[in-house]
Coordinates of C-alpha atoms in Angstrom, one line a residue:
X1255 CA -3.1 56.3 -41.8
X1256 CA -0.4 57.9 -39.6
X1257 CA -2.2 56.8 -36.5
X1258 CA -2.3 53.2 -37.8
X1259 CA 1.5 53.3 -38.4
X1260 CA 2.1 54.5 -34.9
X1261 CA -0.1 51.8 -33.4
X1262 CA 1.7 49.1 -35.5
X1263 CA 5.1 50.4 -34.2
X1264 CA 3.8 50.1 -30.7
X1265 CA 3.0 46.6 -31.1
X1266 CA 6.6 45.8 -32.0
X1267 CA 7.6 46.3 -28.4
X1268 CA 5.4 43.2 -27.3
X1269 CA 6.7 40.8 -30.1
X1270 CA 9.6 39.4 -27.9
X1271 CA 7.1 38.8 -25.1
X1272 CA 5.2 36.4 -27.4
X1273 CA 8.1 34.9 -29.5
X1274 CA 11.0 34.9 -27.0
X1275 CA 9.8 34.1 -23.5
X1276 CA 11.6 33.7 -20.1
X1277 CA 10.1 31.4 -17.6
X1278 CA 10.5 30.7 -13.8
X1279 CA 8.5 29.3 -10.9
X1280 CA 5.4 31.3 -10.1
X1281 CA 5.6 31.0 -6.3
X1282 CA 8.2 29.7 -3.9
X1283 CA 8.4 29.2 -0.2
X1284 CA 11.6 29.0 2.0
X1285 CA 12.2 28.6 5.7
X1286 CA 13.5 31.7 7.4
X1287 CA 17.2 31.8 7.6
X1288 CA 17.6 29.3 4.7
X1289 CA 19.0 30.1 1.3
X1290 CA 16.9 30.0 -1.8
X1291 CA 18.0 29.4 -5.5
X1292 CA 15.6 30.5 -8.3
X1293 CA 16.1 29.2 -11.9
X1294 CA 15.2 31.5 -14.8
X1295 CA 15.0 29.8 -18.2
X1296 CA 15.4 31.7 -21.5
X1297 CA 15.4 31.0 -25.3
X1298 CA 18.6 30.3 -27.2
X1299 CA 18.7 33.8 -28.9
X1300 CA 19.1 35.4 -25.4
X1301 CA 22.3 33.5 -24.6
X1302 CA 24.5 36.7 -24.9
X1303 CA 22.1 39.1 -23.4
X1304 CA 22.4 40.7 -20.0
X1305 CA 20.3 39.0 -17.2
X1306 CA 19.1 40.7 -14.1
X1307 CA 17.3 40.0 -10.8
X1308 CA 15.1 42.8 -9.2
X1309 CA 12.4 43.1 -6.5
X1310 CA 9.0 44.5 -7.5
X1311 CA 5.8 43.6 -9.4
X1312 CA 6.3 46.3 -12.1
X1313 CA 9.3 46.7 -14.3
X1314 CA 9.4 50.4 -14.1
X1315 CA 9.6 50.3 -10.3
X1316 CA 11.7 47.1 -9.8
X1317 CA 14.7 47.5 -7.5
X1318 CA 17.8 45.8 -9.1
X1319 CA 19.6 43.3 -6.8
X1320 CA 22.0 41.6 -9.2
X1321 CA 23.1 41.7 -12.9
X1322 CA 25.3 39.4 -15.0
X1323 CA 27.3 42.3 -16.4
X1324 CA 28.5 43.4 -12.9
X1325 CA 32.1 42.3 -12.0
X1326 CA 32.2 39.4 -9.6
X1327 CA 33.5 40.3 -6.1
X1328 CA 35.9 38.3 -3.9
X1329 CA 33.3 37.6 -1.3
X1330 CA 30.5 36.8 -3.8
X1331 CA 29.6 33.6 -1.7
X1332 CA 28.8 35.9 1.3
X1333 CA 26.6 38.3 -0.7
X1334 CA 22.9 38.5 0.1
X1335 CA 22.1 37.9 -3.7
X1336 CA 24.3 36.4 -6.4
X1337 CA 23.5 35.5 -10.0
X1338 CA 25.0 33.1 -12.4
X1339 CA 24.3 32.5 -16.1
X1340 CA 24.8 29.0 -17.8
X1341 CA 24.6 29.7 -21.4
X1342 CA 24.9 26.1 -22.4
X1343 CA 21.8 24.9 -20.3
X1344 CA 20.1 28.3 -21.2
X1345 CA 19.3 29.2 -17.5
X1346 CA 20.6 31.8 -15.1
X1347 CA 20.2 31.1 -11.5
X1348 CA 19.8 33.6 -8.6
X1349 CA 20.7 32.6 -5.0
X1350 CA 19.4 34.6 -2.0
X1351 CA 21.1 33.9 1.4
X1352 CA 19.9 34.3 5.0
X1353 CA 16.3 35.2 4.1
X1354 CA 14.2 36.9 6.7
X1355 CA 10.4 37.1 7.0
X1356 CA 10.7 40.8 5.6
X1357 CA 12.2 39.4 2.3
X1358 CA 8.8 38.0 1.2
X1359 CA 7.4 39.6 -1.9
X1360 CA 7.4 39.7 -5.6
X1361 CA 10.6 39.4 -7.6
X1362 CA 11.4 39.5 -11.2
X1363 CA 14.1 37.8 -13.4
X1364 CA 14.6 39.4 -16.8
X1365 CA 16.6 39.6 -19.9
X1366 CA 17.7 43.1 -21.0
X1367 CA 16.8 43.6 -24.6
X1368 CA 17.5 47.3 -25.0
X1369 CA 16.5 49.7 -27.6
X1370 CA 13.6 52.0 -28.0
X1371 CA 11.2 49.7 -29.7
X1372 CA 11.8 46.6 -27.7
X1373 CA 10.8 45.8 -24.1
X1374 CA 12.7 43.4 -21.8
X1375 CA 11.6 39.9 -21.5
X1376 CA 10.6 39.2 -17.8
X1377 CA 9.0 36.7 -15.5
X1378 CA 7.6 37.1 -12.0
X1379 CA 7.8 34.9 -8.9
X1380 CA 6.4 35.5 -5.4
X1381 CA 8.7 34.4 -2.6
X1382 CA 7.3 33.6 0.8
X1383 CA 9.7 33.5 3.7
X1384 CA 8.1 31.5 6.5
X1385 CA 9.2 30.7 10.1
X1386 CA 8.7 27.4 11.8
X1387 CA 9.9 23.8 11.1
X1388 CA 10.2 21.5 8.2
X1389 CA 11.6 18.0 7.6
X1390 CA 13.6 16.8 4.6
X1391 CA 11.4 13.7 4.3
X1392 CA 8.1 13.2 6.0
X1393 CA 8.1 9.4 5.4
X1394 CA 11.0 7.2 5.9
X1395 CA 11.5 3.5 5.5
X1396 CA 14.2 1.4 7.1
X1397 CA 15.0 -2.3 7.3
X1398 CA 14.8 -4.2 10.6
X1399 CA 18.2 -4.1 12.4
X1400 CA 19.4 -1.1 10.4
X1401 CA 19.4 2.7 11.2
X1402 CA 17.9 5.9 9.5
X1403 CA 18.2 9.6 10.1
X1404 CA 15.7 12.3 10.2
X1405 CA 16.5 15.9 9.4
X1406 CA 14.5 18.5 11.2
X1407 CA 15.0 22.1 10.0
X1408 CA 13.9 25.2 12.1
X1409 CA 14.0 28.9 11.4
X1410 CA 16.5 31.3 12.8
X1411 CA 14.3 32.5 15.7
X1412 CA 14.3 28.9 17.2
X1413 CA 18.0 28.5 17.3
X1414 CA 18.1 28.5 21.1
X1415 CA 14.7 27.0 21.7
X1416 CA 14.2 23.4 23.2
X1417 CA 14.4 20.6 20.7
X1418 CA 12.5 17.4 21.2
X1419 CA 11.7 14.1 19.5
X1420 CA 8.6 12.4 20.5
X1421 CA 6.3 9.4 19.5
X1422 CA 2.9 10.7 18.4
X1423 CA 0.3 10.2 21.1
X1424 CA 2.7 9.5 23.9
X1425 CA 4.1 12.5 25.7
X1426 CA 6.1 10.5 28.0
X1427 CA 8.3 9.3 25.1
X1428 CA 9.7 12.7 24.3
X1429 CA 13.5 13.0 24.3
X1430 CA 15.1 16.3 24.9
X1431 CA 18.6 17.4 23.9
X1432 CA 20.8 18.7 26.6
X1433 CA 22.6 22.1 26.8
X1434 CA 25.4 21.0 24.4
X1435 CA 22.7 20.1 21.8
X1436 CA 22.9 16.3 21.9
X1437 CA 21.1 13.3 23.3
X1438 CA 22.0 9.5 22.8
X1439 CA 20.9 6.2 24.2
X1440 CA 21.0 2.6 22.8
X1441 CA 18.2 3.3 20.3
X1442 CA 18.2 7.1 19.5
X1443 CA 20.8 9.7 18.9
X1444 CA 19.9 13.4 18.5
X1445 CA 22.3 16.2 17.5
X1446 CA 21.7 19.9 17.0
X1447 CA 24.3 21.8 15.0
X1448 CA 22.7 25.2 16.1
X1449 CA 22.6 26.2 12.4
X1450 CA 18.9 25.6 11.9
X1451 CA 18.9 21.8 11.7
X1452 CA 18.9 19.0 14.2
X1453 CA 19.2 15.3 13.2
X1454 CA 17.6 12.2 14.8
X1455 CA 19.2 8.8 14.2
X1456 CA 17.1 5.7 15.0
X1457 CA 19.5 2.9 15.6
X1458 CA 18.9 -0.9 15.5
X1459 CA 15.4 -0.5 14.1
X1460 CA 12.7 -3.1 15.3
X1461 CA 9.3 -3.8 14.0
X1462 CA 7.7 -2.1 16.8
X1463 CA 9.3 1.2 16.0
X1464 CA 6.9 1.5 13.0
X1465 CA 4.6 4.6 13.6
X1466 CA 4.2 8.4 13.7
X1467 CA 6.7 10.7 15.3
X1468 CA 7.3 14.5 15.5
X1469 CA 10.3 16.7 16.0
X1470 CA 9.8 20.0 17.7
X1471 CA 11.6 23.3 18.2
X1472 CA 9.9 25.6 20.7
X1473 CA 6.2 25.5 19.9
X1474 CA 6.7 24.4 16.4
X1475 CA 6.5 20.8 15.3
X1476 CA 6.6 18.5 12.2
X1477 CA 5.2 14.9 11.9
X1478 CA 7.3 12.1 10.5
X1479 CA 6.3 8.6 9.7
X1480 CA 8.7 5.7 10.1
X1481 CA 8.1 2.3 8.5
X1482 CA 10.2 -0.6 9.5
X1483 CA 10.3 -3.5 7.0
X1484 CA 11.2 -7.1 8.1
X1485 CA 14.7 -8.3 7.3
X1486 CA 14.6 -10.6 4.3
X1487 CA 15.0 -14.3 5.3
X1488 CA 18.3 -15.9 4.2
X1489 CA 18.7 -19.7 3.7
X1490 CA 21.8 -20.9 5.2
X1491 CA 24.4 -22.4 2.8
X1492 CA 26.0 -25.6 4.1
X1493 CA 29.4 -26.5 2.9
X1494 CA 29.7 -30.1 2.0
X1495 CA 32.5 -32.2 0.6
X1496 CA 32.1 -33.4 -3.0
X1497 CA 30.8 -37.0 -3.1
X1498 CA 33.4 -39.6 -3.6
X1499 CA 33.2 -42.3 -6.2
X1500 CA 32.2 -44.9 -3.7
X1501 CA 29.2 -42.7 -2.7
X1502 CA 28.2 -42.2 -6.3
X1503 CA 28.2 -46.0 -7.0
X1504 CA 26.4 -46.9 -3.8
X1505 CA 23.7 -44.5 -4.3
X1506 CA 20.3 -46.0 -4.4
X1507 CA 17.1 -44.3 -5.6
X1508 CA 14.6 -43.7 -2.8
X1509 CA 11.9 -46.4 -2.4
X1510 CA 8.6 -45.8 -4.2
X1511 CA 5.8 -44.7 -1.9
X1512 CA 3.1 -47.3 -1.4
X1513 CA 0.4 -44.7 -0.8
X1514 CA -0.9 -45.2 -4.3
X1515 CA -1.4 -48.9 -4.1
X1516 CA -2.9 -48.8 -0.7
X1517 CA -5.4 -46.2 -1.9
X1518 CA -6.3 -48.5 -4.9
X1519 CA -7.0 -51.4 -2.5
X1520 CA -9.0 -49.3 -0.2
X1521 CA -11.2 -48.2 -3.1
X1522 CA -11.9 -52.0 -4.0
X1523 CA -12.6 -52.8 -0.3
X1524 CA -15.0 -49.9 -0.1
X1525 CA -16.9 -51.2 -3.3
X1526 CA -17.2 -54.7 -2.0
X1527 CA -18.5 -53.5 1.4
X1528 CA -21.2 -51.4 -0.3
X1529 CA -22.3 -54.3 -2.6
X1530 CA -22.5 -56.7 0.4
X1531 CA -24.5 -54.2 2.4
X1532 CA -27.0 -53.8 -0.5
X1533 CA -27.3 -57.4 -1.0
X1534 CA -27.9 -58.0 2.8
X1535 CA -30.6 -55.3 2.9
X1536 CA -32.4 -57.0 -0.2
X1537 CA -32.2 -60.4 1.5
X1538 CA -33.6 -59.0 4.8
X1539 CA -36.4 -57.4 2.9
X1540 CA -37.4 -60.6 1.1
X1541 CA -37.3 -62.6 4.4
X1542 CA -39.5 -60.1 6.1
X1543 CA -42.0 -60.3 3.3
X1544 CA -42.3 -64.0 3.6
X1545 CA -42.5 -63.9 7.2
X1546 CA -45.3 -61.4 7.0
X1547 CA -47.3 -63.5 4.5
X1548 CA -46.9 -66.6 6.6
X1549 CA -48.1 -64.7 9.7
X1550 CA -51.0 -63.5 7.8
X1551 CA -52.1 -66.9 6.5
X1552 CA -51.7 -68.8 9.9
X1553 CA -55.1 -67.9 11.4
X1554 CA -56.9 -69.0 8.3
X1555 CA -55.1 -72.4 8.4
X1556 CA -56.0 -72.8 12.1
X1557 CA -59.6 -72.3 11.3
X1558 CA -59.7 -74.7 8.4
X1559 CA -58.1 -77.5 10.5
X1560 CA -60.7 -76.8 13.4
X1561 CA -63.6 -77.1 10.9
X1562 CA -62.1 -80.4 9.4
X1563 CA -61.7 -81.8 12.9
X1564 CA -65.4 -81.0 13.9
X1565 CA -66.5 -82.4 10.4
X1566 CA -64.7 -85.7 11.1
X1567 CA -66.4 -86.0 14.5
X1568 CA -69.9 -85.7 13.1
X1569 CA -69.5 -87.5 9.9
X1570 CA -70.1 -91.2 10.3
X1571 CA -69.2 -92.3 6.8
X1572 CA -66.5 -90.7 4.8
X1573 CA -68.0 -91.9 1.5
X1574 CA -71.4 -90.7 2.2
X1575 CA -72.0 -87.8 -0.1
X1576 CA -75.1 -86.6 2.0
X1577 CA -72.8 -85.7 4.8
X1578 CA -70.1 -84.1 2.6
X1579 CA -68.9 -80.6 3.5
X1580 CA -67.6 -77.8 1.3
X1581 CA -65.2 -75.3 2.8
X1582 CA -64.8 -71.9 1.3
X1583 CA -61.7 -69.8 2.2
X1584 CA -62.1 -66.0 1.7
X1585 CA -58.5 -64.6 1.9
X1586 CA -59.6 -61.0 1.6
X1587 CA -61.9 -61.0 4.6
X1588 CA -60.0 -63.8 6.4
X1589 CA -63.3 -65.7 6.8
X1590 CA -64.0 -69.5 6.5
X1591 CA -67.4 -71.0 5.5
X1592 CA -68.4 -74.6 5.5
X1593 CA -71.4 -75.9 3.7

């Protein structure tokens, strides 16, 4: 029974971890030489508690770097690490300045609970300090005729390195800054403040400026895409004097178009032409049929006439029935027989 009571008391130290949590980003990356601000959010019941920031993965071996109960110093802005608690927004922020690559590692933001039976509420974050280059925006859009600015950031070790602005795929297009850290022509202006940022301003953008570019410091480079949109077309507004009374009286409506009436007449003419053509074709067909029948009957008629002529030569008396002749006309075989 006593062991069960001790185990229950040990569980009380973990109650704040489940009921009153503190949260922050799990992983953060920052360019070498740049500052970093980390937000740590907490529950309302922790508003008056002491907050702290330390370096380490385990609470027992975490090296304290800043606490909210420490008196502020006159040069707090120049301090390596500073902490600020906003009890209205329920968040305390930690700012680390001039970070180096050796500052990479695990850090912890915590709320000091105090007491024997309670543990602090903490949250861990892994900070990576990298060297190289970065850009504020990797894709920018500008209107034709306007200008836009690209911010290229570099780490401390590239402060004195050569800075360039080039169009991707065209090495001959690279623009280098001079010893004073600047370059300028009619379309591009480059300025290096020697504090880990150089800016590139594209002036009087044209549609052909759309494409991929990259800014570089030493051997490091970052790609940037520029999109130029056409300038919106504006319709000119003409200033005209208001119409006088004479103009309003003399105004006549525009004449009605005659396209509709002409189209109706054209449809009628087309119908008449079609009907006349059909009637002409029917008439030609009838005429051809008659001519063909007449041509087919002509040989038979000629044979009948020849037979009659011969019969008249040999018959002495027309009224003599003994010398009468009967002519049979066979239309199917086109033959003539006389008896």
